Amino acid sequence: MQAFEFYSPTKIIFGPGTESQVGTQAAAWGASRVLVVYGGKSAVKSGLLDRVVSALHASGMAYDTLGGVHPNPHLSLVRDGIQKALDFGADFLLAIGGGSVIDTAKAIADGAANPELDIWEDIWLQKVKLEKALPVGVVLTIPAAGSESSEAAVLTKDETLEKRSYRSDLQRPCFAIMNPELTFTLPPYQVSCGIVDIMMHTMDRYFNPITSNELTNEIAEGLLRTVIRNGRRAMEHPGDYQAMSELMWAGSLSHNGLTGLGGPMDFATHQLGHELSARFDAAHGATLSAMWGSWARYCLDTNPARFAQFGQQVWGLDAAGKTEQEQALAAIEATEDYFRSIGMPTCLSELLGEVQSPEVLDTLTLGCTFHGQRTIGSFRVLGHADILAIYNLANH
Ligand code: NZQ
Ligand code: ZN
């Protein structure tokens, strides 16, 4: 087991009606002027935005709002938000939504606390070490990205279509209000994307060079089994409170560090997927299911036993009479079958409607290597030629 630090300070307030506590929770963090960030129409249509600002008002807080966050959120809106936060004198950011809204709020919190720094050049590209950020609270409306308890945020720079993540404990939310009922208005496609994302946060940690961490392995395998089972249930019975509860809680635990403790993260599939989101504005979870099988087949020989273990422990596959190689392939097929069963793509044509030209694959590869400046992954370290080969494998 590698040495590690585990820091997961986000206070979770879970259950029906918990959004009514938003004022008292924010007050506990010293909030008096709150910038409320939300997405497109969902929080307005459901009445959630109204309920939340009423609760803030009832707790004696002033608030302003910033709506219009798109999935795969853009830097330009973050810049507008930082200005708005400064003009309003915000001392607290409240996100109502999923990963895109939360990440936008995190970036505004970073930028508004450091107006002398440029949010992209200085903070996101890590030219300057951040010393402070405004506190961020969350009312979560989709079990997916896990941003409500993670130290990460992901933005796309509009002009260059670079999608980059930034990590800092300063931007971990101080609280996350999680009412599974708020997810009942989600379109089925977004539920599926969330299921894949939660699985991939776990699998992008599970497949790493250190496979001997027993407790971490069992936490990851148990979380995956729970998500697979309840993902099916949520798709078959929309509005199933118990299923959405399991998914919502799993979403937070899958990305707060717990499922990969004691080993390095891999996250190659996420990096391959980010290029697809940036260039085609594809939903995050769908980019992951489209790439994982190709990543797995390409990397299988690095450690077939790990894939075999994944097949037995997560998918309940019978190992009798099979080589590790055969077990590994069966595990990959089981995963792809599951993705397809919940309506998720497993290749580029299913994701984007057509196969892509060699020029597009070159562009994706170049973007994924940050123009030759980095490799990705830890289970198997992948350079330019590997990444291009994986995009090619997925291109059918
Ligand atoms: O904008 P609205 O109208 O709210 O609609 C959203 C959006 O269209 C909709 N939605 C959310 N809650 C809803 C709802 N619709 C109806 N009822 C509800 N209750 O769902 C759509 C997707 O929302 P989004 O926030 O984009 O989803 P998700 O949570 O999957 O976030 C994706 C973003 O998070 C990043 C991704 O790269 C992507 O940009 N990630 C952030 C991470 C982090 N900060 O730790 C880690 C992840 O790996 C991921 O990279
Ligand atoms: Zn993700």
Short mmCIF file of C-alpha atoms and ligand atoms in Angstrom, two decimals:
data_model
loop_
_atom_site.label_atom_id
_atom_site.label_comp_id
_atom_site.label_asym_id
_atom_site.label_seq_id
_atom_site.Cartn_x
_atom_site.Cartn_y
_atom_site.Cartn_z
CA MET A 1 0.00 0.00 0.00
CA GLN A 2 1.39 3.37 -1.00
CA ALA A 3 1.55 6.15 1.57
CA PHE A 4 -1.53 8.33 1.28
CA GLU A 5 -3.44 11.23 2.74
CA PHE A 6 -7.21 11.03 2.90
CA TYR A 7 -9.09 14.31 3.25
CA SER A 8 -12.80 14.36 2.67
CA PRO A 9 -14.20 17.21 4.73
CA THR A 10 -17.46 17.77 2.83
CA LYS A 11 -20.45 17.62 5.16
CA ILE A 12 -23.15 15.47 3.58
CA ILE A 13 -26.78 16.30 4.34
CA PHE A 14 -28.74 13.45 2.79
CA GLY A 15 -32.46 12.81 2.50
CA PRO A 16 -35.87 14.08 1.42
CA GLY A 17 -36.47 17.81 1.88
CA THR A 18 -32.91 18.56 2.98
CA GLU A 19 -32.67 21.51 0.58
CA SER A 20 -34.74 23.46 3.11
CA GLN A 21 -31.62 23.47 5.33
CA VAL A 22 -29.52 25.37 2.81
CA GLY A 23 -29.74 28.70 4.66
CA THR A 24 -28.69 27.32 8.03
CA GLN A 25 -25.89 25.27 6.47
CA ALA A 26 -24.52 28.27 4.56
CA ALA A 27 -24.82 30.45 7.67
CA ALA A 28 -22.63 27.98 9.55
CA TRP A 29 -19.90 28.82 7.02
CA GLY A 30 -20.28 32.54 7.60
CA ALA A 31 -22.20 33.20 4.40
CA SER A 32 -23.99 36.52 4.18
CA ARG A 33 -23.84 37.35 0.46
CA VAL A 34 -24.39 34.27 -1.67
CA LEU A 35 -23.91 33.92 -5.42
CA VAL A 36 -26.23 31.10 -6.52
CA VAL A 37 -25.07 29.26 -9.66
CA TYR A 38 -27.36 27.03 -11.71
CA GLY A 39 -27.61 25.49 -15.16
CA GLY A 40 -30.18 25.61 -17.93
CA LYS A 41 -33.84 25.24 -17.11
CA SER A 42 -34.14 22.25 -14.80
CA ALA A 43 -33.74 24.00 -11.43
CA VAL A 44 -36.08 26.80 -12.51
CA LYS A 45 -38.74 24.48 -13.92
CA SER A 46 -38.82 22.22 -10.88
CA GLY A 47 -39.15 25.18 -8.52
CA LEU A 48 -35.91 24.17 -6.73
CA LEU A 49 -34.20 27.50 -7.42
CA ASP A 50 -37.13 29.38 -5.85
CA ARG A 51 -37.15 27.13 -2.81
CA VAL A 52 -33.41 27.53 -2.30
CA VAL A 53 -33.31 31.33 -2.59
CA SER A 54 -36.33 31.56 -0.25
CA ALA A 55 -34.42 29.50 2.30
CA LEU A 56 -31.39 31.82 1.94
CA HIS A 57 -33.61 34.85 2.34
CA ALA A 58 -35.26 33.36 5.41
CA SER A 59 -31.80 32.95 6.95
CA GLY A 60 -31.14 36.67 6.43
CA MET A 61 -28.78 36.31 3.47
CA ALA A 62 -28.50 38.50 0.42
CA TYR A 63 -28.18 36.62 -2.83
CA ASP A 64 -27.58 37.10 -6.53
CA THR A 65 -27.94 34.45 -9.24
CA LEU A 66 -25.93 33.26 -12.22
CA GLY A 67 -27.73 30.83 -14.53
CA GLY A 68 -26.96 29.37 -17.94
CA VAL A 69 -24.16 26.91 -17.13
CA HIS A 70 -23.92 24.41 -20.02
CA PRO A 71 -22.82 20.79 -19.62
CA ASN A 72 -19.02 20.69 -20.14
CA PRO A 73 -18.90 24.22 -18.72
CA HIS A 74 -17.10 27.07 -20.40
CA LEU A 75 -14.40 29.37 -19.14
CA SER A 76 -16.20 32.45 -20.53
CA LEU A 77 -19.15 32.04 -18.14
CA VAL A 78 -16.70 31.55 -15.28
CA ARG A 79 -15.07 34.88 -16.15
CA ASP A 80 -18.52 36.55 -16.14
CA GLY A 81 -19.26 34.85 -12.84
CA ILE A 82 -16.06 36.06 -11.21
CA GLN A 83 -16.93 39.63 -12.20
CA LYS A 84 -20.46 39.18 -10.91
CA ALA A 85 -19.20 37.78 -7.60
CA LEU A 86 -16.81 40.71 -7.20
CA ASP A 87 -19.45 43.33 -8.08
CA PHE A 88 -21.91 41.74 -5.65
CA GLY A 89 -19.33 41.26 -2.92
CA ALA A 90 -20.12 37.55 -2.66
CA ASP A 91 -18.62 35.71 0.29
CA PHE A 92 -20.10 32.28 -0.60
CA LEU A 93 -20.86 30.29 -3.76
CA LEU A 94 -23.86 27.97 -3.89
CA ALA A 95 -24.16 25.51 -6.76
CA ILE A 96 -27.56 24.01 -7.64
CA GLY A 97 -26.99 21.24 -10.16
CA GLY A 98 -24.46 18.63 -11.21
CA GLY A 99 -20.78 18.57 -12.12
CA SER A 100 -20.97 21.39 -14.65
CA VAL A 101 -22.63 23.83 -12.27
CA ILE A 102 -20.51 22.78 -9.29
CA ASP A 103 -17.28 23.10 -11.28
CA THR A 104 -18.33 26.55 -12.49
CA ALA A 105 -19.03 27.59 -8.90
CA LYS A 106 -15.67 26.21 -7.76
CA ALA A 107 -13.82 28.18 -10.44
CA ILE A 108 -15.71 31.37 -9.57
CA ALA A 109 -14.84 30.79 -5.91
CA ASP A 110 -11.15 30.47 -6.86
CA GLY A 111 -11.19 33.53 -9.12
CA ALA A 112 -13.24 35.84 -6.90
CA ALA A 113 -10.94 35.23 -3.92
CA ASN A 114 -7.90 36.03 -6.06
CA PRO A 115 -8.92 38.86 -8.41
CA GLU A 116 -5.30 39.67 -9.20
CA LEU A 117 -4.85 36.20 -10.79
CA ASP A 118 -6.13 35.03 -14.17
CA ILE A 119 -8.42 32.05 -13.63
CA TRP A 120 -7.04 30.15 -16.64
CA GLU A 121 -3.42 31.18 -17.08
CA ASP A 122 -2.50 31.48 -13.41
CA ILE A 123 -4.86 29.16 -11.55
CA TRP A 124 -6.05 26.45 -13.96
CA LEU A 125 -2.63 26.00 -15.58
CA GLN A 126 -1.06 26.14 -12.11
CA LYS A 127 1.42 28.95 -12.64
CA VAL A 128 0.54 30.20 -9.16
CA LYS A 129 -0.17 28.10 -6.07
CA LEU A 130 -3.58 29.02 -4.77
CA GLU A 131 -3.70 30.07 -1.11
CA LYS A 132 -7.39 30.88 -0.72
CA ALA A 133 -10.82 30.44 -2.28
CA LEU A 134 -14.36 31.39 -1.30
CA PRO A 135 -16.34 28.55 0.29
CA VAL A 136 -18.65 26.53 -1.99
CA GLY A 137 -21.84 24.73 -0.98
CA VAL A 138 -23.85 22.37 -3.18
CA VAL A 139 -27.45 21.33 -3.69
CA LEU A 140 -26.94 18.24 -5.86
CA THR A 141 -29.49 17.39 -8.57
CA ILE A 142 -27.76 14.53 -10.45
CA PRO A 143 -25.74 11.55 -9.20
CA ALA A 144 -22.80 11.58 -11.59
CA ALA A 145 -19.60 13.63 -11.55
CA GLY A 146 -18.95 13.41 -7.81
CA SER A 147 -17.81 17.03 -7.82
CA GLU A 148 -19.89 17.64 -4.67
CA SER A 149 -17.14 16.02 -2.60
CA SER A 150 -14.11 16.12 -4.90
CA GLU A 151 -11.19 18.52 -5.02
CA ALA A 152 -11.40 18.68 -8.83
CA ALA A 153 -13.12 20.96 -11.30
CA VAL A 154 -13.12 20.72 -15.09
CA LEU A 155 -13.49 23.63 -17.52
CA THR A 156 -13.34 24.01 -21.29
CA LYS A 157 -11.65 27.09 -22.73
CA ASP A 158 -14.12 28.22 -25.38
CA GLU A 159 -11.64 29.62 -27.92
CA THR A 160 -9.28 26.63 -28.04
CA LEU A 161 -11.59 23.77 -26.94
CA GLU A 162 -9.05 22.70 -24.32
CA LYS A 163 -10.77 20.77 -21.53
CA ARG A 164 -8.64 20.83 -18.40
CA SER A 165 -9.13 19.82 -14.81
CA TYR A 166 -7.72 21.63 -11.82
CA ARG A 167 -7.34 20.06 -8.38
CA SER A 168 -7.13 21.82 -5.04
CA ASP A 169 -8.48 20.99 -1.59
CA LEU A 170 -9.41 24.66 -1.32
CA GLN A 171 -12.29 24.09 -3.71
CA ARG A 172 -13.75 21.01 -2.05
CA PRO A 173 -17.35 21.89 -1.18
CA CYS A 174 -17.93 22.56 2.50
CA PHE A 175 -21.35 20.91 2.36
CA ALA A 176 -23.43 18.95 -0.10
CA ILE A 177 -27.18 18.69 0.24
CA MET A 178 -28.27 15.44 -1.37
CA ASN A 179 -31.99 14.79 -1.76
CA PRO A 180 -32.50 11.84 -4.14
CA GLU A 181 -36.00 13.12 -4.96
CA LEU A 182 -34.42 16.07 -6.75
CA THR A 183 -33.12 13.62 -9.38
CA PHE A 184 -36.58 12.38 -10.41
CA THR A 185 -36.83 14.96 -13.21
CA LEU A 186 -33.63 13.70 -14.87
CA PRO A 187 -33.94 12.47 -18.47
CA PRO A 188 -33.06 8.71 -18.68
CA TYR A 189 -29.99 9.52 -20.82
CA GLN A 190 -28.55 11.65 -18.01
CA VAL A 191 -29.25 8.90 -15.47
CA SER A 192 -27.28 6.48 -17.69
CA CYS A 193 -24.43 8.95 -18.14
CA GLY A 194 -24.28 9.30 -14.37
CA ILE A 195 -24.16 5.53 -13.82
CA VAL A 196 -21.23 5.22 -16.22
CA ASP A 197 -19.40 8.15 -14.67
CA ILE A 198 -19.72 6.74 -11.15
CA MET A 199 -18.47 3.36 -12.37
CA MET A 200 -15.58 4.98 -14.23
CA HIS A 201 -14.46 7.04 -11.23
CA THR A 202 -14.04 3.70 -9.50
CA MET A 203 -12.59 1.76 -12.44
CA ASP A 204 -10.14 4.53 -13.33
CA ARG A 205 -8.74 3.96 -9.85
CA TYR A 206 -9.19 0.16 -9.63
CA PHE A 207 -7.02 -0.40 -12.70
CA ASN A 208 -3.70 0.87 -11.39
CA PRO A 209 -0.30 -0.81 -10.88
CA ILE A 210 -0.93 -1.66 -7.22
CA THR A 211 -3.52 -4.40 -7.00
CA SER A 212 -2.81 -5.76 -3.50
CA ASN A 213 -4.77 -3.24 -1.41
CA GLU A 214 -7.44 -5.56 -0.06
CA LEU A 215 -9.77 -3.10 1.62
CA THR A 216 -9.55 -0.59 -1.21
CA ASN A 217 -10.24 -3.39 -3.72
CA GLU A 218 -13.28 -4.59 -1.80
CA ILE A 219 -14.67 -1.08 -1.37
CA ALA A 220 -14.31 -0.50 -5.11
CA GLU A 221 -15.80 -3.88 -6.06
CA GLY A 222 -18.72 -3.46 -3.64
CA LEU A 223 -19.42 0.04 -4.90
CA LEU A 224 -19.40 -1.17 -8.51
CA ARG A 225 -21.79 -4.06 -7.75
CA THR A 226 -24.14 -1.67 -5.97
CA VAL A 227 -24.11 0.83 -8.83
CA ILE A 228 -24.63 -1.86 -11.49
CA ARG A 229 -27.62 -3.33 -9.61
CA ASN A 230 -29.25 -0.02 -8.73
CA GLY A 231 -28.44 1.44 -12.13
CA ARG A 232 -30.58 -1.30 -13.69
CA ARG A 233 -33.30 -0.65 -11.15
CA ALA A 234 -33.23 3.12 -11.73
CA MET A 235 -33.53 2.63 -15.49
CA GLU A 236 -36.42 0.17 -15.13
CA HIS A 237 -38.25 2.16 -12.46
CA PRO A 238 -37.73 5.90 -12.89
CA GLY A 239 -38.42 7.70 -9.64
CA ASP A 240 -37.33 4.76 -7.47
CA TYR A 241 -36.16 6.55 -4.32
CA GLN A 242 -34.06 3.67 -3.00
CA ALA A 243 -32.23 3.15 -6.31
CA MET A 244 -31.49 6.86 -6.73
CA SER A 245 -30.34 7.04 -3.09
CA GLU A 246 -27.80 4.27 -3.68
CA LEU A 247 -26.57 5.93 -6.86
CA MET A 248 -26.32 9.36 -5.26
CA TRP A 249 -24.30 8.12 -2.30
CA ALA A 250 -22.12 5.95 -4.52
CA GLY A 251 -21.46 8.97 -6.75
CA SER A 252 -19.92 10.88 -3.87
CA LEU A 253 -17.90 7.96 -2.53
CA SER A 254 -16.63 7.04 -5.99
CA HIS A 255 -14.82 10.33 -6.36
CA ASN A 256 -13.77 11.49 -2.90
CA GLY A 257 -10.61 9.37 -3.03
CA LEU A 258 -11.88 6.37 -1.06
CA THR A 259 -12.06 3.86 -3.93
CA GLY A 260 -8.40 4.23 -4.87
CA LEU A 261 -6.61 4.77 -1.57
CA GLY A 262 -3.07 3.44 -1.43
CA GLY A 263 -2.45 3.42 -5.17
CA PRO A 264 -1.93 5.90 -8.00
CA MET A 265 -4.96 6.96 -10.05
CA ASP A 266 -5.10 5.94 -13.71
CA PHE A 267 -7.81 8.12 -15.25
CA ALA A 268 -6.69 7.46 -18.84
CA THR A 269 -10.28 6.83 -19.97
CA HIS A 270 -11.30 10.17 -18.51
CA GLN A 271 -8.54 11.93 -20.44
CA LEU A 272 -9.53 10.16 -23.68
CA GLY A 273 -13.14 11.15 -23.02
CA HIS A 274 -12.40 14.80 -22.22
CA GLU A 275 -11.12 15.34 -25.77
CA LEU A 276 -14.41 14.02 -27.14
CA SER A 277 -16.45 16.29 -24.85
CA ALA A 278 -14.34 19.29 -25.76
CA ARG A 279 -14.54 18.79 -29.55
CA PHE A 280 -18.06 17.37 -29.90
CA ASP A 281 -19.77 18.64 -26.75
CA ALA A 282 -20.65 15.02 -25.93
CA ALA A 283 -22.01 14.17 -22.46
CA HIS A 284 -19.16 13.22 -20.13
CA GLY A 285 -20.46 9.78 -19.09
CA ALA A 286 -21.15 8.77 -22.70
CA THR A 287 -17.59 9.61 -23.75
CA LEU A 288 -16.31 7.26 -21.04
CA SER A 289 -18.43 4.26 -22.07
CA ALA A 290 -17.47 4.91 -25.71
CA MET A 291 -13.74 4.67 -24.87
CA TRP A 292 -13.41 2.22 -21.97
CA GLY A 293 -13.70 -1.06 -23.88
CA SER A 294 -11.02 0.05 -26.36
CA TRP A 295 -8.75 1.24 -23.55
CA ALA A 296 -9.29 -2.10 -21.77
CA ARG A 297 -8.54 -4.27 -24.83
CA TYR A 298 -5.42 -2.24 -25.54
CA CYS A 299 -4.19 -2.50 -21.93
CA LEU A 300 -5.36 -6.04 -21.14
CA ASP A 301 -1.92 -7.62 -21.57
CA THR A 302 -0.45 -5.29 -18.94
CA ASN A 303 -2.21 -7.32 -16.23
CA PRO A 304 -4.82 -9.87 -17.38
CA ALA A 305 -5.20 -11.10 -13.79
CA ARG A 306 -6.59 -7.73 -12.74
CA PHE A 307 -9.26 -7.87 -15.42
CA ALA A 308 -10.02 -11.47 -14.41
CA GLN A 309 -10.46 -10.37 -10.77
CA PHE A 310 -12.72 -7.54 -11.97
CA GLY A 311 -14.80 -10.10 -13.89
CA GLN A 312 -15.19 -12.43 -10.93
CA GLN A 313 -15.75 -9.88 -8.18
CA VAL A 314 -17.79 -7.27 -10.02
CA TRP A 315 -19.64 -9.27 -12.70
CA GLY A 316 -19.75 -12.64 -10.92
CA LEU A 317 -18.16 -14.40 -13.90
CA ASP A 318 -17.22 -18.05 -13.56
CA ALA A 319 -13.47 -18.58 -13.97
CA ALA A 320 -13.65 -22.37 -14.29
CA GLY A 321 -11.78 -23.76 -17.28
CA LYS A 322 -10.82 -20.33 -18.61
CA THR A 323 -7.41 -18.76 -19.01
CA GLU A 324 -6.83 -15.34 -17.45
CA GLN A 325 -6.88 -13.89 -20.94
CA GLU A 326 -10.31 -15.41 -21.64
CA GLN A 327 -11.63 -14.23 -18.27
CA ALA A 328 -10.32 -10.73 -18.95
CA LEU A 329 -12.03 -10.57 -22.34
CA ALA A 330 -15.27 -11.83 -20.82
CA ALA A 331 -15.08 -9.10 -18.16
CA ILE A 332 -14.63 -6.41 -20.81
CA GLU A 333 -17.56 -7.80 -22.79
CA ALA A 334 -19.76 -7.92 -19.67
CA THR A 335 -18.98 -4.26 -18.98
CA GLU A 336 -19.77 -3.21 -22.54
CA ASP A 337 -22.98 -5.27 -22.54
CA TYR A 338 -24.05 -3.44 -19.40
CA PHE A 339 -23.26 -0.05 -20.89
CA ARG A 340 -25.33 -0.93 -23.98
CA SER A 341 -28.17 -2.24 -21.81
CA ILE A 342 -28.55 1.21 -20.22
CA GLY A 343 -28.39 2.96 -23.59
CA MET A 344 -24.76 4.05 -23.48
CA PRO A 345 -22.40 4.00 -26.49
CA THR A 346 -19.38 1.68 -26.64
CA CYS A 347 -17.63 3.12 -29.72
CA LEU A 348 -17.25 6.40 -31.57
CA SER A 349 -20.00 5.85 -34.13
CA GLU A 350 -22.49 5.09 -31.36
CA LEU A 351 -21.36 8.23 -29.53
CA LEU A 352 -21.05 10.63 -32.47
CA GLY A 353 -23.30 9.11 -35.13
CA GLU A 354 -20.48 8.20 -37.54
CA VAL A 355 -16.93 6.93 -37.65
CA GLN A 356 -14.29 9.65 -37.59
CA SER A 357 -11.63 10.56 -40.15
CA PRO A 358 -7.92 9.94 -39.48
CA GLU A 359 -7.49 13.74 -39.21
CA VAL A 360 -10.02 13.91 -36.39
CA LEU A 361 -8.27 11.07 -34.54
CA ASP A 362 -4.94 12.90 -34.94
CA THR A 363 -6.48 16.06 -33.49
CA LEU A 364 -7.97 14.16 -30.56
CA THR A 365 -4.63 12.48 -29.87
CA LEU A 366 -2.69 15.71 -30.01
CA GLY A 367 -5.17 17.34 -27.62
CA CYS A 368 -5.01 14.36 -25.27
CA THR A 369 -1.21 14.60 -25.02
CA PHE A 370 -1.43 18.39 -24.46
CA HIS A 371 0.45 18.73 -27.75
CA GLY A 372 3.10 16.20 -26.84
CA GLN A 373 3.67 17.45 -23.32
CA ARG A 374 2.27 14.53 -21.32
CA THR A 375 1.49 10.86 -21.09
CA ILE A 376 -1.72 9.57 -19.50
CA GLY A 377 -2.56 6.65 -17.22
CA SER A 378 -0.73 4.64 -14.58
CA PHE A 379 -2.04 1.06 -15.06
CA ARG A 380 -0.22 1.36 -18.35
CA VAL A 381 1.47 4.66 -19.18
CA LEU A 382 0.19 5.77 -22.58
CA GLY A 383 1.99 8.07 -25.01
CA HIS A 384 1.03 9.51 -28.37
CA ALA A 385 1.18 6.24 -30.33
CA ASP A 386 -0.84 4.35 -27.69
CA ILE A 387 -3.52 7.03 -27.50
CA LEU A 388 -3.89 7.14 -31.28
CA ALA A 389 -4.15 3.34 -31.34
CA ILE A 390 -6.92 3.41 -28.72
CA TYR A 391 -8.90 6.07 -30.61
CA ASN A 392 -8.51 3.89 -33.70
CA LEU A 393 -9.75 0.82 -31.83
CA ALA A 394 -12.85 2.78 -30.76
CA ASN A 395 -13.46 4.14 -34.26
CA HIS A 396 -16.17 1.84 -35.52
O1 NZQ B 1 -28.58 22.59 -16.99
P1 NZQ B 1 -29.78 21.90 -16.49
O2 NZQ B 1 -31.06 22.42 -17.06
O3 NZQ B 1 -29.82 21.81 -14.99
O4 NZQ B 1 -29.73 20.39 -17.06
C1 NZQ B 1 -28.70 19.48 -16.70
C2 NZQ B 1 -27.75 19.15 -17.83
O5 NZQ B 1 -28.36 19.30 -19.07
C3 NZQ B 1 -29.36 18.17 -16.43
N1 NZQ B 1 -29.85 18.03 -15.06
C4 NZQ B 1 -29.13 18.05 -13.91
N2 NZQ B 1 -29.93 17.81 -12.87
C5 NZQ B 1 -31.18 17.66 -13.36
C6 NZQ B 1 -31.14 17.82 -14.76
N3 NZQ B 1 -32.23 17.73 -15.56
C7 NZQ B 1 -33.40 17.48 -14.95
N4 NZQ B 1 -33.53 17.28 -13.62
C8 NZQ B 1 -32.44 17.35 -12.80
N5 NZQ B 1 -32.57 17.11 -11.49
O6 NZQ B 1 -28.34 17.20 -16.63
C9 NZQ B 1 -27.48 17.67 -17.65
C10 NZQ B 1 -26.06 17.34 -17.28
O7 NZQ B 1 -25.64 18.09 -16.17
P2 NZQ B 1 -24.08 18.14 -15.79
O8 NZQ B 1 -23.92 19.00 -14.60
O9 NZQ B 1 -23.30 18.48 -17.00
O10 NZQ B 1 -23.81 16.61 -15.43
P3 NZQ B 1 -22.64 15.92 -14.67
O11 NZQ B 1 -22.87 15.93 -13.22
O12 NZQ B 1 -22.45 14.64 -15.36
O13 NZQ B 1 -21.34 16.85 -14.90
C11 NZQ B 1 -20.53 16.72 -16.04
C12 NZQ B 1 -19.36 17.67 -15.94
O14 NZQ B 1 -18.59 17.40 -14.77
C13 NZQ B 1 -17.20 17.13 -15.15
C14 NZQ B 1 -17.36 16.57 -16.55
O15 NZQ B 1 -16.16 16.59 -17.27
C15 NZQ B 1 -18.41 17.50 -17.13
O16 NZQ B 1 -17.84 18.73 -17.51
N6 NZQ B 1 -16.57 16.28 -14.16
C16 NZQ B 1 -16.24 16.85 -13.00
C17 NZQ B 1 -15.56 16.16 -12.02
C18 NZQ B 1 -15.18 16.80 -10.76
N7 NZQ B 1 -15.35 18.10 -10.63
O17 NZQ B 1 -14.67 16.14 -9.82
C19 NZQ B 1 -15.15 14.76 -12.19
C20 NZQ B 1 -15.81 14.09 -13.35
O18 NZQ B 1 -14.98 13.02 -13.77
C21 NZQ B 1 -16.09 14.97 -14.51
O19 NZQ B 1 -14.94 15.13 -15.34
ZN ZN B 2 -16.06 11.50 -14.57
#
